[in-house]
Amino acid sequence: MKITLQEAAAKLKSAEKILLTAHINPDGDAIGSTLAMMQILRAMGKFAQVYIDDKLPRNFSVLPFEEEIKRPVDGEKFDADLLVILDTAPDRIGKVIEMTDAPILNIDHHITNKSDVDFLHVESDAAATCEIIFKLCRELDVEITKNIAVCLYMGIATDTGFFNYSNTKPATLRAVAELVELGVEPNVISEQVERRTFLDVKIVSAALQTTKLFYGGKVVGMFISEEISRKVETTEGLIDLIRVIDSVDVAFLLTCKSENFCRVSMRSKAVDVSQIAKRLGGGGHVRAAGCSIYKNFEEAKNILVSAIGEFMVETGYLLSADFEEDRETALADFEISD
Ligand code: 5GP
Ligand code: MN
C-alpha cells in the first residue's frame, strides 16, 4: 500500500525494533541512507540495526558506524517489529528478506519500484533516498547531527554524480547546503569516493580498449571480463568515461561476474533506460539503470545490444533500417595509428 512521508514517519515512531537494509551491490545512497536512518532511530530511543547482504565497497568506509553494518549468514533471524528497506524494492536485498516476518516499510526514489509491500513510499523526483531521509528528519523532529549529515551527503552526492545529473534540483542543493552547514566537508567526501587502487587506475586503459560502438554510434558498450572483474576493487565511474561521446545516447557497461552471471549498467542522454533494464529484469531511473543477465558474456552482450536497439526503434530513437544493419559499427575510421 502506498503511503505518504507523514505516514512513513508514523510507522517509524510506533516501531521499537527495526531491521534496516538496502540493495545488494550497495552504493553511496544505499549505505548512506541506512546508516543515517539507523542513527535517527537510535536517537529516538529505538533498537535499530543495519544488515546488507553483500561486501561493502572500501570507498564508503569513511561513513560513521559503517563498521556496524552486518552481513546475514544462512538462516540467521532478527527479532524485529519493522523491516525498513531503503533505495530498492525487496527483490534486491538478498537473504535479509528471510530474516524476519515483520511488516515492511519501503522508502525509495526509483520510479521502477512498484513493489507490493505493506507500506511503500516512493518519491521518484528525489535525487537520492538520502534526500527523502533528510525530509523525514523534519517529520520525526530529529536533530541532524554531523554524523547523520555526512551519511546523507554521501548518498545525495554520489547519486547526483556530485550535483551533475538531471536529478539535481533546487531542493537537492538546499538540502546539501544545510548538510554542509552542519559540518560536512565536501572535499573529504569526494576524495574518499575518488580513491582508487593502482590496479584499478591501470585497468581503465584496458577497459577503454574494449569499447565498441553500435547502431551507427548511438550506443556504446564497455566490456569487463570475468578475469578483470575479479582483480578490480570497483568498476564505478568507468561508464562515465564513455557516456560523454558526442554521438552516443545510450552507454552500457557489461561486466562478467562469473560463468553465467553478468551485470549491466546503463546511462543515457534521452532514452528511458529504466524501461530497457526492466525488460531484462532490473530497473532504475530514466537516465541510469541496471540489471543482471544470467548468461555467458557473449550471450549477455547479444541480449543486451538487441534489447537496447529494439527499445530505441520502438521509441523512435533509431530507424528500424539501422537496427537491421550490422549492429557493430566499424571502428576503422577511429583507429589511432602511429
Ligand atoms: P548502477 O549502474 O550505478 O549500478 O545503477 C544505476 C541505477 O540503476 C541505480 O539507481 C540502481 O539502483 C539501479 N539498478 C542497477 N541495477 C539494478 C538491478 O539489477 N535491478 C534494479 N531494480 N535496479 C538496478
Ligand atoms: Mn539511490
Short mmCIF file of C-alpha atoms and ligand atoms in Angstrom, two decimals:
data_model
loop_
_atom_site.label_atom_id
_atom_site.label_comp_id
_atom_site.label_asym_id
_atom_site.label_seq_id
_atom_site.Cartn_x
_atom_site.Cartn_y
_atom_site.Cartn_z
CA MET A 1 0.00 0.00 0.00
CA LYS A 2 1.28 3.46 -0.93
CA ILE A 3 1.77 5.86 1.96
CA THR A 4 2.86 9.49 2.43
CA LEU A 5 6.03 10.67 4.14
CA GLN A 6 3.99 11.62 7.22
CA GLU A 7 2.54 8.12 7.35
CA ALA A 8 6.01 6.63 6.94
CA ALA A 9 7.15 8.76 9.90
CA ALA A 10 4.23 7.44 11.96
CA LYS A 11 5.21 3.82 11.16
CA LEU A 12 8.75 4.51 12.34
CA LYS A 13 7.53 6.18 15.53
CA SER A 14 5.40 3.23 16.51
CA ALA A 15 8.10 0.60 15.87
CA GLU A 16 10.63 -0.42 18.54
CA LYS A 17 12.96 -3.00 16.98
CA ILE A 18 13.86 -2.11 13.44
CA LEU A 19 15.86 -4.07 10.91
CA LEU A 20 17.25 -1.80 8.19
CA THR A 21 18.53 -2.83 4.80
CA ALA A 22 19.30 -1.67 1.26
CA HIS A 23 20.24 -3.25 -2.06
CA ILE A 24 23.00 -5.72 -2.78
CA ASN A 25 25.85 -4.18 -4.77
CA PRO A 26 25.45 -1.26 -2.35
CA ASP A 27 26.32 2.28 -3.42
CA GLY A 28 26.72 5.55 -1.51
CA ASP A 29 22.97 6.12 -1.30
CA ALA A 30 22.22 2.58 -0.08
CA ILE A 31 24.87 2.70 2.64
CA GLY A 32 24.37 6.39 3.47
CA SER A 33 20.58 6.12 3.81
CA THR A 34 20.62 3.01 6.01
CA LEU A 35 23.34 4.42 8.31
CA ALA A 36 21.55 7.78 8.57
CA MET A 37 18.26 6.01 9.34
CA MET A 38 19.95 3.81 11.96
CA GLN A 39 21.28 6.88 13.78
CA ILE A 40 17.91 8.68 13.55
CA LEU A 41 16.06 5.70 15.01
CA ARG A 42 18.62 5.26 17.78
CA ALA A 43 18.28 8.96 18.63
CA MET A 44 14.56 8.26 19.03
CA GLY A 45 15.41 5.54 21.55
CA LYS A 46 14.71 2.60 19.22
CA PHE A 47 16.72 -0.54 18.67
CA ALA A 48 17.95 -0.37 15.07
CA GLN A 49 20.46 -2.49 13.16
CA VAL A 50 21.62 -2.47 9.52
CA TYR A 51 22.12 -5.71 7.59
CA ILE A 52 23.27 -5.68 3.94
CA ASP A 53 23.78 -8.96 2.13
CA ASP A 54 26.93 -8.04 0.24
CA LYS A 55 30.52 -6.85 0.52
CA LEU A 56 30.77 -3.12 1.21
CA PRO A 57 32.92 -1.08 -1.20
CA ARG A 58 36.01 0.34 0.51
CA ASN A 59 35.21 3.89 -0.61
CA PHE A 60 32.37 4.14 1.87
CA SER A 61 34.34 3.01 4.93
CA VAL A 62 34.66 6.72 5.83
CA LEU A 63 31.00 6.76 6.85
CA PRO A 64 30.27 6.86 10.58
CA PHE A 65 29.15 3.48 12.00
CA GLU A 66 29.95 1.70 8.73
CA GLU A 67 31.67 -0.99 10.80
CA GLU A 68 28.34 -1.76 12.46
CA ILE A 69 26.76 -2.98 9.22
CA LYS A 70 26.33 -6.75 9.38
CA ARG A 71 26.04 -9.31 6.63
CA PRO A 72 23.48 -12.06 7.31
CA VAL A 73 24.59 -15.67 7.50
CA ASP A 74 22.42 -18.50 6.17
CA GLY A 75 19.30 -18.99 8.27
CA GLU A 76 20.01 -16.00 10.55
CA LYS A 77 16.88 -14.43 12.08
CA PHE A 78 16.30 -10.98 13.56
CA ASP A 79 13.61 -10.20 16.11
CA ALA A 80 12.12 -7.06 14.51
CA ASP A 81 8.73 -5.37 14.51
CA LEU A 82 9.51 -3.46 11.30
CA LEU A 83 11.73 -4.17 8.30
CA VAL A 84 12.78 -0.93 6.62
CA ILE A 85 14.02 -1.36 3.04
CA LEU A 86 15.78 1.66 1.54
CA ASP A 87 16.82 2.59 -2.01
CA THR A 88 15.40 -0.59 -3.61
CA ALA A 89 12.38 -2.84 -3.90
CA PRO A 90 12.52 -6.03 -1.74
CA ASP A 91 13.76 -8.18 -4.63
CA ARG A 92 17.36 -6.92 -4.30
CA ILE A 93 18.09 -7.38 -0.59
CA GLY A 94 19.34 -10.97 -0.73
CA LYS A 95 18.97 -13.06 2.42
CA VAL A 96 17.75 -10.15 4.57
CA ILE A 97 14.21 -10.80 3.34
CA GLU A 98 14.30 -14.17 5.13
CA MET A 99 15.48 -12.73 8.46
CA THR A 100 12.07 -11.56 9.71
CA ASP A 101 8.33 -11.73 9.04
CA ALA A 102 7.85 -8.17 10.31
CA PRO A 103 5.82 -5.73 8.18
CA ILE A 104 7.83 -3.95 5.52
CA LEU A 105 8.24 -0.19 5.18
CA ASN A 106 9.88 0.53 1.82
CA ILE A 107 11.27 4.03 1.14
CA ASP A 108 12.78 4.60 -2.30
CA HIS A 109 13.30 7.05 -5.17
CA HIS A 110 13.34 4.55 -8.04
CA ILE A 111 10.50 5.11 -10.49
CA THR A 112 10.50 1.39 -11.31
CA ASN A 113 9.71 0.42 -7.70
CA LYS A 114 6.08 -0.75 -7.80
CA SER A 115 6.53 -3.36 -5.10
CA ASP A 116 3.56 -4.81 -3.31
CA VAL A 117 4.79 -4.31 0.26
CA ASP A 118 2.86 -3.40 3.42
CA PHE A 119 3.91 0.26 3.24
CA LEU A 120 5.55 1.87 0.19
CA HIS A 121 6.77 5.45 -0.06
CA VAL A 122 8.40 6.27 -3.42
CA GLU A 123 9.45 9.79 -4.44
CA SER A 124 10.81 9.45 -7.95
CA ASP A 125 11.69 13.15 -8.12
CA ALA A 126 14.02 12.88 -5.13
CA ALA A 127 17.63 12.76 -6.28
CA ALA A 128 18.50 10.11 -3.73
CA THR A 129 16.89 8.09 -0.98
CA CYS A 130 19.06 10.22 1.32
CA GLU A 131 17.14 13.30 0.17
CA ILE A 132 13.91 11.66 1.36
CA ILE A 133 15.54 10.73 4.68
CA PHE A 134 16.63 14.36 5.05
CA LYS A 135 12.96 15.43 4.87
CA LEU A 136 11.98 12.58 7.17
CA CYS A 137 14.21 14.05 9.91
CA ARG A 138 11.89 17.07 9.99
CA GLU A 139 8.80 14.87 10.17
CA LEU A 140 10.34 12.94 13.02
CA ASP A 141 11.67 16.07 14.70
CA VAL A 142 15.13 14.54 14.99
CA GLU A 143 18.17 16.78 15.05
CA ILE A 144 20.58 16.15 12.16
CA THR A 145 23.96 15.57 13.79
CA LYS A 146 27.19 15.89 11.84
CA ASN A 147 27.39 12.10 11.59
CA ILE A 148 23.89 11.88 10.12
CA ALA A 149 24.69 14.79 7.78
CA VAL A 150 27.81 13.02 6.45
CA CYS A 151 25.78 9.91 5.59
CA LEU A 152 23.02 11.91 3.89
CA TYR A 153 25.53 14.00 1.95
CA MET A 154 27.29 10.86 0.70
CA GLY A 155 24.06 9.45 -0.74
CA ILE A 156 22.98 12.68 -2.40
CA ALA A 157 26.45 13.48 -3.78
CA THR A 158 27.04 10.03 -5.27
CA ASP A 159 23.53 9.61 -6.74
CA THR A 160 23.74 13.02 -8.46
CA GLY A 161 27.30 12.48 -9.76
CA PHE A 162 28.36 15.26 -7.39
CA PHE A 163 25.46 17.52 -8.46
CA ASN A 164 25.97 16.99 -12.19
CA TYR A 165 23.00 14.86 -13.20
CA SER A 166 19.49 15.97 -14.15
CA ASN A 167 18.12 14.73 -10.80
CA THR A 168 19.91 17.67 -9.11
CA LYS A 169 17.05 20.02 -8.19
CA PRO A 170 16.96 23.26 -6.15
CA ALA A 171 15.63 21.22 -3.21
CA THR A 172 18.62 18.87 -3.55
CA LEU A 173 21.08 21.75 -3.35
CA ARG A 174 19.22 23.35 -0.43
CA ALA A 175 19.40 20.08 1.47
CA VAL A 176 23.10 19.78 0.69
CA ALA A 177 23.78 23.38 1.73
CA GLU A 178 22.21 22.62 5.09
CA LEU A 179 24.28 19.45 5.46
CA VAL A 180 27.47 21.42 4.79
CA GLU A 181 26.39 23.96 7.42
CA LEU A 182 26.07 21.05 9.82
CA GLY A 183 29.73 20.19 9.34
CA VAL A 184 30.08 18.05 6.21
CA GLU A 185 33.35 18.71 4.36
CA PRO A 186 32.63 18.12 0.63
CA ASN A 187 36.32 17.76 -0.28
CA VAL A 188 36.80 14.98 2.28
CA ILE A 189 33.83 13.04 0.90
CA SER A 190 34.84 13.43 -2.75
CA GLU A 191 38.46 12.42 -2.05
CA GLN A 192 37.18 9.27 -0.38
CA VAL A 193 34.83 8.43 -3.23
CA GLU A 194 37.51 9.05 -5.87
CA ARG A 195 40.16 6.88 -4.16
CA ARG A 196 41.38 4.01 -6.37
CA THR A 197 44.00 1.30 -6.10
CA PHE A 198 46.91 1.43 -8.54
CA LEU A 199 45.48 -1.59 -10.37
CA ASP A 200 42.04 -0.02 -10.71
CA VAL A 201 43.59 3.01 -12.41
CA LYS A 202 45.69 0.79 -14.73
CA ILE A 203 42.57 -1.16 -15.65
CA VAL A 204 40.91 1.99 -17.01
CA SER A 205 43.08 1.76 -20.13
CA ALA A 206 42.30 -1.95 -20.63
CA ALA A 207 38.59 -1.23 -20.19
CA LEU A 208 38.69 1.61 -22.72
CA GLN A 209 40.27 -0.75 -25.25
CA THR A 210 37.16 -2.93 -25.13
CA THR A 211 34.71 -0.17 -26.09
CA LYS A 212 32.54 -0.78 -29.13
CA LEU A 213 30.03 1.40 -30.92
CA PHE A 214 26.67 0.06 -32.08
CA TYR A 215 23.85 1.34 -34.27
CA GLY A 216 25.86 3.94 -36.10
CA GLY A 217 27.43 5.25 -32.90
CA LYS A 218 24.23 5.90 -30.93
CA VAL A 219 25.13 3.17 -28.47
CA VAL A 220 28.49 2.47 -26.85
CA GLY A 221 29.49 -0.51 -24.76
CA MET A 222 32.41 -1.33 -22.49
CA PHE A 223 33.17 -4.94 -21.55
CA ILE A 224 34.81 -6.16 -18.35
CA SER A 225 35.78 -9.81 -18.49
CA GLU A 226 35.48 -12.16 -15.54
CA GLU A 227 39.26 -12.17 -15.17
CA ILE A 228 39.46 -8.39 -14.90
CA SER A 229 36.36 -8.10 -12.75
CA ARG A 230 37.97 -10.43 -10.19
CA LYS A 231 41.03 -8.20 -9.99
CA VAL A 232 39.41 -4.80 -9.66
CA GLU A 233 38.06 -3.34 -6.48
CA THR A 234 35.45 -1.23 -8.29
CA THR A 235 34.16 -0.53 -11.79
CA GLU A 236 32.41 2.60 -10.52
CA GLY A 237 32.97 5.56 -12.83
CA LEU A 238 34.08 3.59 -15.90
CA ILE A 239 30.77 4.19 -17.65
CA ASP A 240 31.18 7.94 -17.16
CA LEU A 241 34.20 7.85 -19.45
CA ILE A 242 32.13 6.67 -22.41
CA ARG A 243 28.68 8.18 -21.88
CA VAL A 244 30.12 11.58 -22.91
CA ILE A 245 30.86 10.52 -26.52
CA ASP A 246 29.03 13.03 -28.70
CA SER A 247 27.18 10.60 -30.99
CA VAL A 248 26.11 8.38 -28.11
CA ASP A 249 22.74 8.32 -26.44
CA VAL A 250 22.95 5.03 -24.55
CA ALA A 251 26.14 3.84 -22.88
CA PHE A 252 26.45 0.48 -21.18
CA LEU A 253 28.98 -1.37 -19.10
CA LEU A 254 28.74 -5.16 -19.21
CA THR A 255 30.67 -6.96 -16.50
CA CYS A 256 31.07 -10.71 -16.36
CA LYS A 257 30.97 -11.66 -12.68
CA SER A 258 31.02 -15.44 -13.01
CA GLU A 259 30.27 -18.09 -15.62
CA ASN A 260 26.61 -17.40 -16.22
CA PHE A 261 26.22 -14.11 -14.41
CA CYS A 262 26.73 -10.68 -15.96
CA ARG A 263 25.93 -7.25 -14.54
CA VAL A 264 24.74 -4.35 -16.64
CA SER A 265 24.95 -0.60 -16.00
CA MET A 266 23.30 1.79 -18.43
CA ARG A 267 23.37 5.57 -18.79
CA SER A 268 21.57 7.71 -21.34
CA LYS A 269 21.09 11.26 -22.50
CA ALA A 270 17.42 10.85 -23.53
CA VAL A 271 16.31 7.21 -23.93
CA ASP A 272 14.49 5.82 -20.87
CA VAL A 273 16.99 3.11 -19.95
CA SER A 274 14.96 2.14 -16.87
CA GLN A 275 12.47 0.56 -19.31
CA ILE A 276 15.20 -1.46 -21.03
CA ALA A 277 16.54 -2.59 -17.64
CA LYS A 278 13.01 -3.52 -16.54
CA ARG A 279 12.52 -5.73 -19.60
CA LEU A 280 15.68 -7.55 -18.59
CA GLY A 281 14.52 -8.00 -15.00
CA GLY A 282 16.20 -4.91 -13.49
CA GLY A 283 15.24 -1.29 -13.00
CA GLY A 284 16.48 2.16 -12.05
CA HIS A 285 15.97 5.69 -13.31
CA VAL A 286 15.31 7.22 -16.74
CA ARG A 287 18.98 8.07 -17.29
CA ALA A 288 20.70 5.48 -15.08
CA ALA A 289 19.59 1.91 -14.75
CA GLY A 290 20.90 -1.62 -14.43
CA CYS A 291 20.12 -5.32 -14.41
CA SER A 292 21.65 -8.78 -14.18
CA ILE A 293 21.73 -11.20 -17.11
CA TYR A 294 22.21 -14.85 -16.18
CA LYS A 295 24.02 -15.89 -19.37
CA ASN A 296 27.61 -16.14 -20.52
CA PHE A 297 29.46 -12.98 -21.58
CA GLU A 298 28.79 -13.33 -25.33
CA GLU A 299 25.11 -14.24 -24.96
CA ALA A 300 24.60 -11.44 -22.48
CA LYS A 301 26.17 -8.99 -24.91
CA ASN A 302 23.81 -10.07 -27.69
CA ILE A 303 20.74 -9.96 -25.47
CA LEU A 304 21.62 -6.51 -24.19
CA VAL A 305 22.53 -4.94 -27.53
CA SER A 306 19.31 -6.31 -29.08
CA ALA A 307 17.16 -5.10 -26.18
CA ILE A 308 18.65 -1.61 -26.42
CA GLY A 309 18.20 -1.50 -30.22
CA GLU A 310 14.63 -2.81 -30.10
CA PHE A 311 13.61 -0.30 -27.48
CA MET A 312 15.26 2.56 -29.40
CA VAL A 313 13.36 1.59 -32.55
CA GLU A 314 10.08 1.39 -30.61
CA THR A 315 10.61 4.81 -29.08
CA GLY A 316 11.79 6.48 -32.29
CA TYR A 317 15.44 6.96 -31.36
CA LEU A 318 16.59 4.53 -34.03
CA LEU A 319 15.32 3.74 -37.53
CA SER A 320 14.40 0.11 -37.97
CA ALA A 321 16.68 0.00 -41.03
CA ASP A 322 19.63 0.89 -38.77
CA PHE A 323 18.57 -1.85 -36.39
CA GLU A 324 18.57 -4.46 -39.17
CA GLU A 325 22.04 -3.41 -40.33
CA ASP A 326 25.23 -4.86 -38.97
CA ARG A 327 24.92 -3.66 -35.40
CA GLU A 328 28.51 -3.18 -34.55
CA THR A 329 29.88 0.00 -36.04
CA ALA A 330 33.23 -0.37 -37.79
CA LEU A 331 35.91 1.39 -35.86
CA ALA A 332 38.42 1.57 -38.70
CA ASP A 333 37.85 5.30 -39.07
CA PHE A 334 38.67 5.82 -35.45
CA GLU A 335 41.85 3.76 -35.18
CA ILE A 336 44.78 5.66 -33.78
CA SER A 337 47.79 5.00 -35.99
CA ASP A 338 51.35 5.89 -35.17
P1 5GP B 1 24.43 1.48 -11.45
O1 5GP B 1 24.63 1.43 -12.92
O2 5GP B 1 25.03 2.72 -10.84
O3 5GP B 1 24.79 0.21 -10.75
O4 5GP B 1 22.86 1.62 -11.25
C1 5GP B 1 22.12 2.66 -11.82
C2 5GP B 1 20.73 2.69 -11.20
O5 5GP B 1 20.00 1.53 -11.56
C3 5GP B 1 20.77 2.71 -9.68
O6 5GP B 1 19.76 3.58 -9.22
C4 5GP B 1 20.47 1.27 -9.29
O7 5GP B 1 19.82 1.18 -8.07
C5 5GP B 1 19.59 0.78 -10.43
N1 5GP B 1 19.87 -0.63 -10.68
C6 5GP B 1 21.07 -1.15 -11.03
N2 5GP B 1 21.00 -2.49 -11.17
C7 5GP B 1 19.71 -2.82 -10.90
C8 5GP B 1 19.01 -4.09 -10.85
O8 5GP B 1 19.55 -5.16 -11.09
N3 5GP B 1 17.69 -4.01 -10.51
C9 5GP B 1 17.05 -2.83 -10.24
N4 5GP B 1 15.75 -2.85 -9.90
N5 5GP B 1 17.69 -1.63 -10.25
C10 5GP B 1 19.00 -1.63 -10.58
MN MN B 2 19.71 5.80 -4.76
#
